PDB file of C-alpha atoms and ligand atoms in Angstrom:
ATOM      1  CA  MET S   2     -18.823   8.136   1.634  1.00 62.00           C
ATOM      2  CA  THR S   3     -20.530   4.950   0.484  1.00 65.00           C
ATOM      3  CA  ALA S   4     -18.798   1.607   1.039  1.00 64.00           C
ATOM      4  CA  GLU S   5     -18.189   0.897  -2.663  1.00 71.00           C
ATOM      5  CA  ARG S   6     -16.264   4.170  -2.992  1.00 80.00           C
ATOM      6  CA  LEU S   7     -13.882   3.387  -0.152  1.00 94.00           C
ATOM      7  CA  ILE S   8     -10.260   3.403  -1.270  1.00 96.00           C
ATOM      8  CA  THR S   9      -7.686   0.884  -0.063  1.00 97.00           C
ATOM      9  CA  PRO S  10      -4.114   1.755   0.934  1.00 97.00           C
ATOM     10  CA  THR S  11      -2.959  -0.622  -1.814  1.00 96.00           C
ATOM     11  CA  GLU S  12      -4.893   1.433  -4.382  1.00 96.00           C
ATOM     12  CA  LEU S  13      -3.045   4.540  -3.213  1.00 97.00           C
ATOM     13  CA  ARG S  14       0.233   2.795  -4.003  1.00 96.00           C
ATOM     14  CA  GLN S  15      -1.079   1.575  -7.354  1.00 94.00           C
ATOM     15  CA  HIS S  16      -2.401   5.045  -8.156  1.00 95.00           C
ATOM     16  CA  HIS S  17       1.020   6.504  -7.554  1.00 95.00           C
ATOM     17  CA  TYR S  18       2.516   3.887  -9.902  1.00 93.00           C
ATOM     18  CA  CYS S  19      -0.059   4.689 -12.593  1.00 94.00           C
ATOM     19  CA  PRO S  20      -3.556   6.176 -12.004  1.00 93.00           C
ATOM     20  CA  ARG S  21      -4.992   4.098 -14.815  1.00 93.00           C
ATOM     21  CA  VAL S  22      -4.337   0.831 -13.004  1.00 92.00           C
ATOM     22  CA  VAL S  23      -6.929   1.849 -10.391  1.00 94.00           C
ATOM     23  CA  PHE S  24      -9.261   3.307 -13.025  1.00 93.00           C
ATOM     24  CA  PHE S  25      -9.384   0.044 -15.006  1.00 91.00           C
ATOM     25  CA  GLU S  26     -10.056  -1.961 -11.843  1.00 90.00           C
ATOM     26  CA  ARG S  27     -12.762   0.338 -10.526  1.00 91.00           C
ATOM     27  CA  CYS S  28     -14.503   1.703 -13.583  1.00 90.00           C
ATOM     28  CA  THR S  29     -14.174  -0.942 -16.308  1.00 89.00           C
ATOM     29  CA  PRO S  30     -14.531  -4.733 -16.629  1.00 82.00           C
ATOM     30  CA  VAL S  31     -10.809  -4.932 -17.444  1.00 75.00           C
ATOM     31  CA  ARG S  32      -8.859  -6.918 -14.875  1.00 74.00           C
ATOM     32  CA  ARG S  33      -5.110  -7.328 -14.527  1.00 73.00           C
ATOM     33  CA  ARG S  34      -4.002 -10.893 -15.008  1.00 75.00           C
ATOM     34  CA  GLU S  35      -1.703 -12.126 -12.303  1.00 75.00           C
ATOM     35  CA  THR S  36       1.709 -12.538 -13.887  1.00 78.00           C
ATOM     36  CA  VAL S  37       4.244 -15.146 -12.802  1.00 80.00           C
ATOM     37  CA  LEU S  38       6.239 -12.375 -11.130  1.00 79.00           C
ATOM     38  CA  MET S  39       3.185 -11.199  -9.199  1.00 80.00           C
ATOM     39  CA  MET S  40       2.400 -14.748  -8.090  1.00 83.00           C
ATOM     40  CA  GLN S  41       5.980 -15.319  -6.948  1.00 84.00           C
ATOM     41  CA  GLY S  42       5.917 -11.988  -5.094  1.00 81.00           C
ATOM     42  CA  ARG S  43       2.681 -12.972  -3.305  1.00 83.00           C
ATOM     43  CA  GLU S  44       4.122 -16.345  -2.267  1.00 87.00           C
ATOM     44  CA  LYS S  45       7.330 -14.755  -0.973  1.00 84.00           C
ATOM     45  CA  HIS S  46       5.264 -12.220   0.953  1.00 83.00           C
ATOM     46  CA  GLN S  47       3.285 -15.002   2.670  1.00 84.00           C
ATOM     47  CA  ALA S  48       6.487 -16.892   3.510  1.00 85.00           C
ATOM     48  CA  GLU S  49       8.024 -13.743   4.993  1.00 84.00           C
ATOM     49  CA  LEU S  50       4.925 -13.143   7.117  1.00 85.00           C
ATOM     50  CA  LYS S  51       5.296 -16.663   8.569  1.00 86.00           C
ATOM     51  CA  ARG S  52       8.969 -16.083   9.347  1.00 85.00           C
ATOM     52  CA  GLU S  53       8.155 -12.693  10.848  1.00 84.00           C
ATOM     53  CA  ARG S  54       6.183 -14.333  13.677  1.00 83.00           C
ATOM     54  CA  ARG S  55       9.351 -16.040  14.920  1.00 84.00           C
ATOM     55  CA  ARG S  56      11.505 -12.911  14.992  1.00 83.00           C
ATOM     56  CA  THR S  57      12.153 -10.318  17.685  1.00 85.00           C
ATOM     57  CA  LEU S  58      11.253  -6.635  17.449  1.00 89.00           C
ATOM     58  CA  ALA S  59      14.939  -5.695  17.180  1.00 87.00           C
ATOM     59  CA  ARG S  60      14.689  -5.314  13.402  1.00 86.00           C
ATOM     60  CA  TYR S  61      12.147  -2.511  13.982  1.00 88.00           C
ATOM     61  CA  ALA S  62      14.303  -0.788  16.634  1.00 86.00           C
ATOM     62  CA  LEU S  63      11.495  -1.288  19.157  1.00 88.00           C
ATOM     63  CA  ALA S  64      12.237  -2.614  22.651  1.00 86.00           C
ATOM     64  CA  GLU S  65       8.714  -3.883  23.237  1.00 90.00           C
ATOM     65  CA  GLY S  66       5.283  -4.017  21.699  1.00 93.00           C
ATOM     66  CA  GLU S  67       2.329  -6.263  21.008  1.00 95.00           C
ATOM     67  CA  ARG S  68       2.107  -7.645  17.501  1.00 95.00           C
ATOM     68  CA  ARG S  69      -1.345  -7.683  15.903  1.00 96.00           C
ATOM     69  CA  TYR S  70      -1.756  -9.483  12.583  1.00 94.00           C
ATOM     70  CA  ASP S  71      -4.309  -9.046   9.783  1.00 93.00           C
ATOM     71  CA  VAL S  72      -5.831  -5.882  11.228  1.00 96.00           C
ATOM     72  CA  ARG S  73      -8.915  -4.920   9.173  1.00 97.00           C
ATOM     73  CA  LEU S  74      -9.992  -1.295   9.457  1.00 97.00           C
ATOM     74  CA  THR S  75     -12.608   0.894   7.755  1.00 97.00           C
ATOM     75  CA  ASN S  76     -13.382   4.561   8.231  1.00 97.00           C
ATOM     76  CA  LEU S  77     -16.096   6.208   6.165  1.00 95.00           C
ATOM     77  CA  ALA S  78     -15.012   9.768   6.959  1.00 96.00           C
ATOM     78  CA  LEU S  79     -11.506   9.089   5.638  1.00 96.00           C
ATOM     79  CA  GLY S  80     -12.895   7.112   2.719  1.00 96.00           C
ATOM     80  CA  LEU S  81     -10.510   4.259   3.482  1.00 97.00           C
ATOM     81  CA  THR S  82     -10.700   0.530   4.096  1.00 97.00           C
ATOM     82  CA  GLY S  83      -7.900  -2.010   4.296  1.00 96.00           C
ATOM     83  CA  GLU S  84      -6.237  -4.933   6.009  1.00 96.00           C
ATOM     84  CA  LEU S  85      -2.819  -4.416   7.497  1.00 96.00           C
ATOM     85  CA  ASP S  86      -0.509  -7.428   7.724  1.00 92.00           C
ATOM     86  CA  LEU S  87       1.143  -6.312  10.926  1.00 95.00           C
ATOM     87  CA  LEU S  88       0.616  -3.630  13.553  1.00 97.00           C
ATOM     88  CA  ILE S  89       2.880  -3.198  16.582  1.00 96.00           C
ATOM     89  CA  VAL S  90       1.221  -1.526  19.573  1.00 97.00           C
ATOM     90  CA  ASN S  91       3.136  -0.151  22.541  1.00 95.00           C
ATOM     91  CA  GLY S  92       0.871   1.655  25.004  1.00 95.00           C
ATOM     92  CA  ARG S  93      -0.874   4.502  23.162  1.00 96.00           C
ATOM     93  CA  MET S  94       1.589   4.339  20.252  1.00 96.00           C
ATOM     94  CA  ALA S  95       1.141   2.171  17.179  1.00 97.00           C
ATOM     95  CA  TYR S  96       3.447   1.337  14.277  1.00 97.00           C
ATOM     96  CA  PRO S  97       2.055  -0.115  11.043  1.00 98.00           C
ATOM     97  CA  VAL S  98       4.526  -2.464   9.349  1.00 96.00           C
ATOM     98  CA  GLU S  99       4.801  -3.208   5.654  1.00 94.00           C
ATOM     99  CA  LEU S 100       6.933  -6.120   4.429  1.00 91.00           C
ATOM    100  CA  LYS S 101       8.128  -6.062   0.825  1.00 88.00           C
ATOM    101  CA  HIS S 102      10.223  -8.457  -1.191  1.00 84.00           C
ATOM    102  CA  THR S 103      12.297  -5.949  -3.103  1.00 86.00           C
ATOM    103  CA  SER S 104      15.820  -4.592  -3.078  1.00 89.00           C
ATOM    104  CA  ARG S 105      14.614  -1.044  -3.806  1.00 91.00           C
ATOM    105  CA  PRO S 106      13.986   1.466  -1.029  1.00 93.00           C
ATOM    106  CA  PRO S 107      10.392   2.599  -0.378  1.00 95.00           C
ATOM    107  CA  ASP S 108       9.039   4.965  -3.039  1.00 96.00           C
ATOM    108  CA  PRO S 109       6.381   7.698  -2.540  1.00 96.00           C
ATOM    109  CA  GLY S 110       3.624   5.176  -3.344  1.00 96.00           C
ATOM    110  CA  HIS S 111       4.754   2.917  -0.495  1.00 97.00           C
ATOM    111  CA  LYS S 112       4.775   5.924   1.846  1.00 98.00           C
ATOM    112  CA  LEU S 113       1.207   6.848   0.869  1.00 98.00           C
ATOM    113  CA  GLN S 114       0.125   3.245   1.474  1.00 98.00           C
ATOM    114  CA  LEU S 115       1.670   3.114   4.938  1.00 98.00           C
ATOM    115  CA  CYS S 116       0.372   6.568   5.867  1.00 98.00           C
ATOM    116  CA  ALA S 117      -3.166   5.521   4.862  1.00 98.00           C
ATOM    117  CA  TYR S 118      -2.928   2.680   7.398  1.00 98.00           C
ATOM    118  CA  ALA S 119      -1.738   5.178  10.010  1.00 98.00           C
ATOM    119  CA  LEU S 120      -4.758   7.425   9.365  1.00 98.00           C
ATOM    120  CA  LEU S 121      -7.057   4.405   9.726  1.00 98.00           C
ATOM    121  CA  ILE S 122      -5.376   3.262  12.955  1.00 98.00           C
ATOM    122  CA  GLU S 123      -5.603   6.701  14.532  1.00 98.00           C
ATOM    123  CA  ALA S 124      -9.232   7.179  13.508  1.00 98.00           C
ATOM    124  CA  GLU S 125     -10.481   3.701  14.400  1.00 98.00           C
ATOM    125  CA  LEU S 126      -8.260   2.558  17.285  1.00 97.00           C
ATOM    126  CA  GLY S 127      -7.568   5.939  18.886  1.00 97.00           C
ATOM    127  CA  LEU S 128      -3.813   5.292  18.927  1.00 98.00           C
ATOM    128  CA  SER S 129      -1.016   7.613  17.753  1.00 98.00           C
ATOM    129  CA  CYS S 130       1.153   6.686  14.793  1.00 98.00           C
ATOM    130  CA  PRO S 131       4.305   8.820  14.690  1.00 97.00           C
ATOM    131  CA  HIS S 132       5.945   6.634  12.073  1.00 97.00           C
ATOM    132  CA  GLY S 133       5.610   3.338  10.245  1.00 97.00           C
ATOM    133  CA  LEU S 134       8.119   0.619   9.419  1.00 96.00           C
ATOM    134  CA  TRP S 135       8.838  -0.588   5.921  1.00 96.00           C
ATOM    135  CA  HIS S 136      10.974  -3.711   5.847  1.00 92.00           C
ATOM    136  CA  SER S 137      12.674  -5.259   2.841  1.00 90.00           C
ATOM    137  CA  SER S 138      12.944  -9.033   3.141  1.00 84.00           C
ATOM    138  CA  ARG S 139      15.644  -8.923   0.451  1.00 87.00           C
ATOM    139  CA  THR S 140      18.041  -6.371   1.904  1.00 91.00           C
ATOM    140  CA  ARG S 141      16.931  -7.016   5.520  1.00 88.00           C
ATOM    141  CA  GLN S 142      16.772  -3.246   5.967  1.00 92.00           C
ATOM    142  CA  THR S 143      13.971  -1.508   7.827  1.00 93.00           C
ATOM    143  CA  HIS S 144      13.080   2.045   6.783  1.00 96.00           C
ATOM    144  CA  GLU S 145      11.279   4.377   9.152  1.00 96.00           C
ATOM    145  CA  ILE S 146       8.529   6.354   7.392  1.00 97.00           C
ATOM    146  CA  VAL S 147       7.637   9.473   9.374  1.00 98.00           C
ATOM    147  CA  PHE S 148       3.988  10.477   9.161  1.00 98.00           C
ATOM    148  CA  ASP S 149       4.511  14.225   9.071  1.00 98.00           C
ATOM    149  CA  ALA S 150       1.870  16.786   8.081  1.00 98.00           C
ATOM    150  CA  ARG S 151       3.052  16.832   4.468  1.00 98.00           C
ATOM    151  CA  LEU S 152       2.707  13.088   3.970  1.00 98.00           C
ATOM    152  CA  ARG S 153      -0.677  13.054   5.718  1.00 98.00           C
ATOM    153  CA  ASN S 154      -1.934  15.870   3.471  1.00 98.00           C
ATOM    154  CA  ARG S 155      -0.618  14.140   0.365  1.00 98.00           C
ATOM    155  CA  THR S 156      -2.352  10.935   1.416  1.00 98.00           C
ATOM    156  CA  ARG S 157      -5.710  12.670   1.949  1.00 97.00           C
ATOM    157  CA  ALA S 158      -5.337  14.505  -1.371  1.00 97.00           C
ATOM    158  CA  ALA S 159      -4.586  11.238  -3.205  1.00 97.00           C
ATOM    159  CA  ILE S 160      -7.701   9.597  -1.719  1.00 97.00           C
ATOM    160  CA  GLN S 161      -9.812  12.506  -2.982  1.00 96.00           C
ATOM    161  CA  THR S 162      -8.217  12.401  -6.437  1.00 95.00           C
ATOM    162  CA  ILE S 163      -9.069   8.712  -6.824  1.00 95.00           C
ATOM    163  CA  VAL S 164     -12.623   9.171  -5.531  1.00 94.00           C
ATOM    164  CA  ASP S 165     -13.128  12.046  -7.983  1.00 94.00           C
ATOM    165  CA  PHE S 166     -12.210  10.028 -11.077  1.00 92.00           C
ATOM    166  CA  ILE S 167     -14.197   7.019  -9.904  1.00 92.00           C
ATOM    167  CA  VAL S 168     -17.312   9.153  -9.361  1.00 92.00           C
ATOM    168  CA  ALA S 169     -16.860  10.931 -12.697  1.00 93.00           C
ATOM    169  CA  GLU S 170     -15.806   7.655 -14.415  1.00 91.00           C
ATOM    170  CA  ARG S 171     -13.101   9.772 -16.006  1.00 91.00           C
ATOM    171  CA  CYS S 172     -10.026   8.003 -17.319  1.00 91.00           C
ATOM    172  CA  PRO S 173      -6.911   9.643 -15.856  1.00 92.00           C
ATOM    173  CA  PRO S 174      -3.897  10.468 -18.046  1.00 89.00           C
ATOM    174  CA  PRO S 175      -1.410   7.669 -18.725  1.00 87.00           C
ATOM    175  CA  SER S 176       1.820   7.302 -16.810  1.00 86.00           C
ATOM    176  CA  THR S 177       4.483   9.724 -18.024  1.00 85.00           C
ATOM    177  CA  GLN S 178       7.107   7.012 -17.443  1.00 88.00           C
ATOM    178  CA  THR S 179       6.770   5.031 -20.641  1.00 86.00           C
ATOM    179  CA  ASN S 180       9.113   2.304 -19.384  1.00 89.00           C
ATOM    180  CA  LYS S 181       6.260   1.261 -17.072  1.00 88.00           C
ATOM    181  CA  CYS S 182       3.949   0.814 -20.086  1.00 89.00           C
ATOM    182  CA  LEU S 183       6.449  -1.473 -21.813  1.00 87.00           C
ATOM    183  CA  GLU S 184       6.035  -4.128 -19.125  1.00 82.00           C
ATOM    184  CA  CYS S 185       2.398  -3.394 -18.225  1.00 87.00           C
ATOM    185  CA  GLU S 186      -0.219  -6.121 -18.682  1.00 86.00           C
ATOM    186  CA  LEU S 187      -2.844  -3.387 -19.278  1.00 88.00           C
ATOM    187  CA  ARG S 188      -0.973  -1.968 -22.232  1.00 86.00           C
ATOM    188  CA  ASN S 189      -3.451  -3.345 -24.795  1.00 84.00           C
ATOM    189  CA  PHE S 190      -6.228  -1.295 -23.175  1.00 85.00           C
ATOM    190  CA  CYS S 191      -4.291   1.979 -23.162  1.00 85.00           C
ATOM    191  CA  GLY S 192      -4.668   3.186 -26.735  1.00 73.00           C
ATOM    192  CA  ASP S 193      -2.743   6.414 -26.193  1.00 68.00           C
ATOM    193  CA  THR S 194       0.477   4.978 -24.841  1.00 60.00           C
ATOM    194  CA  LEU S 195       3.382   3.295 -26.659  1.00 56.00           C
TER     195      LEU S 195
HETATM  196  S1  SF4 Z 203       0.026   0.815 -20.118  1.00 75.51           S
HETATM  197 FE1  SF4 Z 203       1.028   2.562 -19.076  1.00 75.51          FE
HETATM  198  S2  SF4 Z 203      -0.608   4.096 -18.843  1.00 75.51           S
HETATM  199 FE2  SF4 Z 203      -1.614   2.123 -19.283  1.00 75.51          FE
HETATM  200  S3  SF4 Z 203      -2.056   1.277 -17.264  1.00 75.51           S
HETATM  201 FE3  SF4 Z 203      -0.085   0.434 -17.892  1.00 75.51          FE
HETATM  202  S4  SF4 Z 203       1.446   1.831 -17.008  1.00 75.51           S
HETATM  203 FE4  SF4 Z 203      -0.544   2.872 -16.958  1.00 75.51          FE
END
């Protein structure tokens, strides 16, 4: 796997939302403009990360652990590269943490994203990741995402799917959920949608 074909955990989430979002970014000069909502989301995320440093591990149901921030990992065999905001390490066990400013529970795209970090951590740091933690800064709820064999297989399959269309420069089908297209800033470039 060459470096330019490495997939990020964020792209796995985006791919689950709509495969074309990743295709446009990787295979065309088309770039998504940052909307006001995106900018506000990014700012809230940064503010939450600052607050996170002052909190205990109780919200993650962990008695102890070392927090590591901005953990950058790359593994050519997995075809993955990415930077994790927060990793909690307790002995040989590690728990990737994802903070989101949303009132919705984690969707399958979020689970793929977190599992991709787990695969990277296990491959590069030699630690075990039984589950990850997905925390909503809106609802204050933390969801435990178990990295079982099914989710790991789905994550590896999604990486391969993305690599395949990047290599072939083949535009994937549009999202079947047309409500996504209605509010999509790439809509003008998708001639076969609404
Ligand atoms: S307009 Fe629809 S199909 Fe095109 S990128 Fe956006 S969500 Fe995907």
